[in-house]
């Protein structure tokens, strides 16, 4: 079984600043992935970044990076140089061996102020 | 760019009526998911298909919900009879199904039961 917890219902950041979204998880899987998905208002959810649990190196995708602490079961997302288009609901998710099934957290609403 | 298609985008129905949602996944994606997302929360898996077979329907309320993917391509999710508590966003997603692969989401169907 997998559980994902996002303890920040809302976060805000000034344009061009850096923000970190928190996520903790629990899983019984020995091999798993962690994901951050972005859901803009009235638009479909899209993948932001993913991390394989076996890889110690933190994943990065342009302005997005993660801090993966496996022992602490923590997986935070850092957004650098925040842009207005980053405003969205962000979901942390875990995926194990079951055909890519995802377990999502409750989400964090990110507001970007100009 | 290939997308997951869902219809209708919005549906208002009276309680006790039947309602159906349709999803056409990205071509070649063997795995198809139906998620339910209550406003302000993360998506929860209802049912997962691998080709035409159900691989996980443990969270599907089987007394009123049914899902099929007869030819292993598009899929229909049905609710009969609808209840007030079924009001939510119903998301369809597809993927190649391997561990760690990206799930691609449709725009969803917003269901309101009155």
CSV table of C-alpha atoms in Angstrom, one decimal:
chain,number,residue,atom,x,y,z
A,1,UNK,CA,0.0,0.0,0.0
A,2,UNK,CA,1.1,3.5,-0.7
A,3,UNK,CA,0.2,6.8,1.0
A,4,UNK,CA,1.3,10.3,0.0
A,5,UNK,CA,0.9,13.4,2.2
A,6,UNK,CA,1.2,17.0,1.2
A,7,UNK,CA,1.0,19.2,4.3
A,8,UNK,CA,0.8,22.6,2.5
A,9,UNK,CA,-2.7,23.2,1.2
A,10,UNK,CA,-1.6,26.6,-0.3
A,11,UNK,CA,1.7,28.3,-1.1
A,12,UNK,CA,2.5,31.6,-2.6
A,13,UNK,CA,5.7,33.1,-4.2
A,14,UNK,CA,6.8,36.3,-5.9
A,15,UNK,CA,7.6,36.1,-9.6
A,16,UNK,CA,11.3,35.2,-10.1
A,17,UNK,CA,11.6,33.9,-6.5
A,18,UNK,CA,12.1,30.3,-5.4
A,19,UNK,CA,9.5,28.1,-3.7
A,20,UNK,CA,9.6,24.6,-2.2
A,21,UNK,CA,6.6,22.3,-2.0
A,22,UNK,CA,6.7,19.5,0.5
A,23,UNK,CA,5.7,15.9,0.2
A,24,UNK,CA,6.1,12.8,2.4
A,25,UNK,CA,5.2,9.3,1.4
A,26,UNK,CA,5.0,5.7,2.6
A,27,UNK,CA,5.2,2.6,0.5
A,28,UNK,CA,5.7,-1.1,0.8
A,29,UNK,CA,7.1,-1.4,-2.7
A,30,UNK,CA,10.8,-2.1,-3.0
A,31,UNK,CA,11.0,-0.4,-6.4
A,32,UNK,CA,9.0,2.7,-7.0
A,33,UNK,CA,9.0,6.1,-8.6
A,34,UNK,CA,7.9,9.5,-7.3
A,35,UNK,CA,6.3,12.2,-9.4
A,36,UNK,CA,5.2,15.8,-9.3
A,37,UNK,CA,2.3,16.6,-11.5
A,38,UNK,CA,0.9,20.1,-12.2
A,39,UNK,CA,-2.8,20.8,-12.8
A,40,UNK,CA,-3.4,24.3,-14.1
A,41,UNK,CA,-6.9,25.7,-13.8
A,42,UNK,CA,-9.3,24.0,-16.3
A,43,UNK,CA,-6.5,22.2,-18.0
A,44,UNK,CA,-5.2,18.7,-17.9
A,45,UNK,CA,-2.7,17.4,-15.4
A,46,UNK,CA,0.9,17.2,-16.8
A,47,UNK,CA,4.0,15.7,-15.5
A,48,UNK,CA,6.6,18.1,-14.0
A,49,UNK,CA,9.3,15.8,-12.8
A,50,UNK,CA,9.9,12.2,-11.7
A,51,UNK,CA,12.5,10.4,-9.5
A,52,UNK,CA,13.4,6.7,-9.4
A,53,UNK,CA,13.8,5.6,-5.8
A,54,UNK,CA,17.0,3.7,-6.6
A,55,UNK,CA,18.7,6.8,-8.0
A,56,UNK,CA,20.5,8.8,-5.3
A,57,UNK,CA,20.9,11.8,-7.6
A,58,UNK,CA,18.1,14.3,-7.4
A,59,UNK,CA,16.2,14.8,-10.6
A,60,UNK,CA,16.2,18.2,-12.3
A,61,UNK,CA,14.1,19.6,-15.2
A,62,UNK,CA,15.1,23.1,-16.1
A,63,UNK,CA,13.7,25.3,-13.3
A,64,UNK,CA,12.3,22.3,-11.4
A,65,UNK,CA,14.3,20.1,-9.1
A,66,UNK,CA,13.6,17.7,-6.3
A,67,UNK,CA,15.1,16.9,-2.9
A,68,UNK,CA,14.7,13.2,-2.4
A,69,UNK,CA,15.4,11.9,1.1
A,70,UNK,CA,14.7,8.2,0.9
A,71,UNK,CA,15.3,7.4,4.5
A,72,UNK,CA,13.0,10.2,5.6
A,73,UNK,CA,10.5,9.3,2.9
A,74,UNK,CA,10.5,12.9,1.8
A,75,UNK,CA,10.2,14.3,-1.7
A,76,UNK,CA,10.1,18.0,-2.1
A,77,UNK,CA,9.8,20.1,-5.3
A,78,UNK,CA,11.8,23.3,-5.7
A,79,UNK,CA,10.7,25.8,-8.4
A,80,UNK,CA,13.4,28.4,-9.2
A,81,UNK,CA,12.8,31.7,-11.0
A,82,UNK,CA,9.0,31.3,-10.5
A,83,UNK,CA,6.9,32.4,-13.5
A,84,UNK,CA,3.2,33.4,-13.6
A,85,UNK,CA,2.6,30.2,-15.7
A,86,UNK,CA,3.7,28.1,-12.7
A,87,UNK,CA,0.5,28.9,-10.9
A,88,UNK,CA,-1.5,25.7,-10.5
A,89,UNK,CA,-2.3,22.8,-8.2
A,90,UNK,CA,0.7,20.6,-7.7
A,91,UNK,CA,0.3,16.9,-6.8
A,92,UNK,CA,2.9,14.6,-5.4
A,93,UNK,CA,2.4,11.0,-6.4
A,94,UNK,CA,4.0,7.6,-6.0
A,95,UNK,CA,4.0,4.7,-8.4
A,96,UNK,CA,4.9,1.2,-7.7
A,97,UNK,CA,5.0,-2.0,-9.7
A,98,UNK,CA,1.2,-2.2,-10.5
A,99,UNK,CA,1.1,-1.2,-14.1
A,100,UNK,CA,2.0,2.4,-13.3
A,101,UNK,CA,-0.8,3.0,-10.9
A,102,UNK,CA,-0.4,6.3,-9.1
A,103,UNK,CA,-1.3,7.3,-5.6
A,104,UNK,CA,-1.7,11.0,-5.2
A,105,UNK,CA,-1.4,13.5,-2.3
A,106,UNK,CA,-4.0,16.1,-1.5
A,107,UNK,CA,-2.3,18.8,-3.6
A,108,UNK,CA,-0.8,22.2,-3.0
A,109,UNK,CA,-2.3,25.3,-4.6
A,110,UNK,CA,0.6,27.5,-5.8
A,111,UNK,CA,-0.1,31.2,-6.4
A,112,UNK,CA,2.5,33.3,-8.2
A,113,UNK,CA,2.4,37.1,-7.5
A,114,UNK,CA,3.7,39.5,-10.1
B,1,UNK,CA,0.6,16.1,-30.2
B,2,UNK,CA,-1.4,13.1,-29.0
B,3,UNK,CA,-3.8,13.7,-26.2
B,4,UNK,CA,-6.2,11.7,-24.1
B,5,UNK,CA,-9.7,12.6,-25.2
B,6,UNK,CA,-12.7,12.7,-22.8
B,7,UNK,CA,-16.3,13.5,-23.3
B,8,UNK,CA,-18.4,15.2,-22.2
B,9,UNK,CA,-16.5,18.0,-20.5
B,10,UNK,CA,-19.4,18.8,-18.2
B,11,UNK,CA,-22.4,16.8,-17.2
B,12,UNK,CA,-25.3,17.7,-14.9
B,13,UNK,CA,-27.6,14.9,-14.0
B,14,UNK,CA,-30.4,14.3,-11.5
B,15,UNK,CA,-29.8,11.8,-8.7
B,16,UNK,CA,-31.0,8.3,-9.5
B,17,UNK,CA,-30.3,8.8,-13.2
B,18,UNK,CA,-27.7,7.0,-15.3
B,19,UNK,CA,-24.6,8.8,-16.6
B,20,UNK,CA,-21.8,7.7,-18.8
B,21,UNK,CA,-18.3,9.1,-19.6
B,22,UNK,CA,-16.1,8.2,-22.5
B,23,UNK,CA,-12.3,8.2,-22.9
B,24,UNK,CA,-10.1,7.7,-25.9
B,25,UNK,CA,-6.4,7.1,-24.7
B,26,UNK,CA,-3.3,7.9,-26.6
B,27,UNK,CA,-2.7,5.4,-29.4
B,28,UNK,CA,-0.5,2.5,-28.3
B,29,UNK,CA,-1.1,3.0,-24.6
B,30,UNK,CA,-2.1,-0.4,-23.2
B,31,UNK,CA,-2.9,0.9,-19.7
B,32,UNK,CA,-5.9,3.1,-19.1
B,33,UNK,CA,-7.0,4.6,-15.7
B,34,UNK,CA,-10.1,6.2,-14.4
B,35,UNK,CA,-9.6,8.5,-11.5
B,36,UNK,CA,-12.1,10.4,-9.4
B,37,UNK,CA,-11.1,13.8,-8.1
B,38,UNK,CA,-13.3,15.5,-5.5
B,39,UNK,CA,-12.9,19.3,-5.5
B,40,UNK,CA,-9.8,20.4,-3.7
B,41,UNK,CA,-8.4,16.8,-3.3
B,42,UNK,CA,-6.1,14.5,-5.2
B,43,UNK,CA,-7.3,12.0,-7.7
B,44,UNK,CA,-8.2,8.5,-6.5
B,45,UNK,CA,-8.0,5.5,-8.8
B,46,UNK,CA,-11.3,3.9,-9.6
B,47,UNK,CA,-10.3,1.3,-12.1
B,48,UNK,CA,-7.3,0.4,-14.2
B,49,UNK,CA,-7.2,-1.6,-17.4
B,50,UNK,CA,-4.3,-3.4,-19.1
B,51,UNK,CA,-5.6,-3.7,-22.7
B,52,UNK,CA,-9.2,-4.9,-22.2
B,53,UNK,CA,-8.6,-6.5,-18.8
B,54,UNK,CA,-9.3,-4.9,-15.4
B,55,UNK,CA,-6.2,-5.1,-13.3
B,56,UNK,CA,-7.4,-3.0,-10.3
B,57,UNK,CA,-11.0,-2.1,-9.4
B,58,UNK,CA,-10.6,-2.3,-5.7
B,59,UNK,CA,-11.9,1.2,-5.1
B,60,UNK,CA,-14.7,1.1,-7.7
B,61,UNK,CA,-18.2,1.1,-6.0
B,62,UNK,CA,-19.4,-1.9,-8.0
B,63,UNK,CA,-23.0,-1.6,-6.9
B,64,UNK,CA,-23.4,1.5,-9.0
B,65,UNK,CA,-20.3,2.0,-11.1
B,66,UNK,CA,-19.2,-0.1,-14.1
B,67,UNK,CA,-16.3,0.3,-16.6
B,68,UNK,CA,-15.5,-1.4,-19.8
B,69,UNK,CA,-12.8,-1.3,-22.4
B,70,UNK,CA,-14.1,-3.8,-24.9
B,71,UNK,CA,-11.5,-3.7,-27.7
B,72,UNK,CA,-8.6,-2.5,-25.5
B,73,UNK,CA,-8.8,1.0,-26.9
B,74,UNK,CA,-11.4,3.4,-25.7
B,75,UNK,CA,-13.3,3.1,-22.5
B,76,UNK,CA,-16.6,3.9,-20.9
B,77,UNK,CA,-17.3,4.6,-17.2
B,78,UNK,CA,-21.0,4.4,-16.1
B,79,UNK,CA,-22.8,5.3,-13.0
B,80,UNK,CA,-26.3,3.9,-12.4
B,81,UNK,CA,-27.9,5.4,-10.3
B,82,UNK,CA,-26.1,8.6,-9.7
B,83,UNK,CA,-26.0,9.9,-6.1
B,84,UNK,CA,-25.3,13.4,-4.8
B,85,UNK,CA,-21.9,12.2,-3.5
B,86,UNK,CA,-20.8,11.3,-7.0
B,87,UNK,CA,-20.3,14.9,-7.9
B,88,UNK,CA,-16.6,15.2,-8.8
B,89,UNK,CA,-14.2,15.4,-11.7
B,90,UNK,CA,-13.7,12.1,-13.5
B,91,UNK,CA,-10.2,11.9,-15.0
B,92,UNK,CA,-9.1,9.4,-17.6
B,93,UNK,CA,-5.4,8.8,-18.1
B,94,UNK,CA,-3.3,6.4,-20.2
B,95,UNK,CA,0.3,5.2,-20.2
B,96,UNK,CA,2.6,2.5,-21.5
B,97,UNK,CA,2.1,0.9,-18.2
B,98,UNK,CA,5.7,0.1,-17.2
B,99,UNK,CA,7.0,1.2,-13.8
B,100,UNK,CA,7.9,4.9,-13.9
B,101,UNK,CA,6.3,5.7,-17.2
B,102,UNK,CA,4.4,9.0,-17.5
B,103,UNK,CA,0.7,9.0,-17.2
B,104,UNK,CA,-1.1,11.3,-19.7
B,105,UNK,CA,-4.3,12.8,-18.5
B,106,UNK,CA,-7.4,14.0,-20.3
B,107,UNK,CA,-9.2,17.2,-19.4
B,108,UNK,CA,-11.7,15.3,-17.4
B,109,UNK,CA,-15.5,15.3,-17.1
B,110,UNK,CA,-17.0,17.5,-14.4
B,111,UNK,CA,-20.1,15.7,-13.0
B,112,UNK,CA,-22.7,17.6,-11.0
B,113,UNK,CA,-25.5,15.5,-9.5
B,114,UNK,CA,-28.5,17.5,-8.4
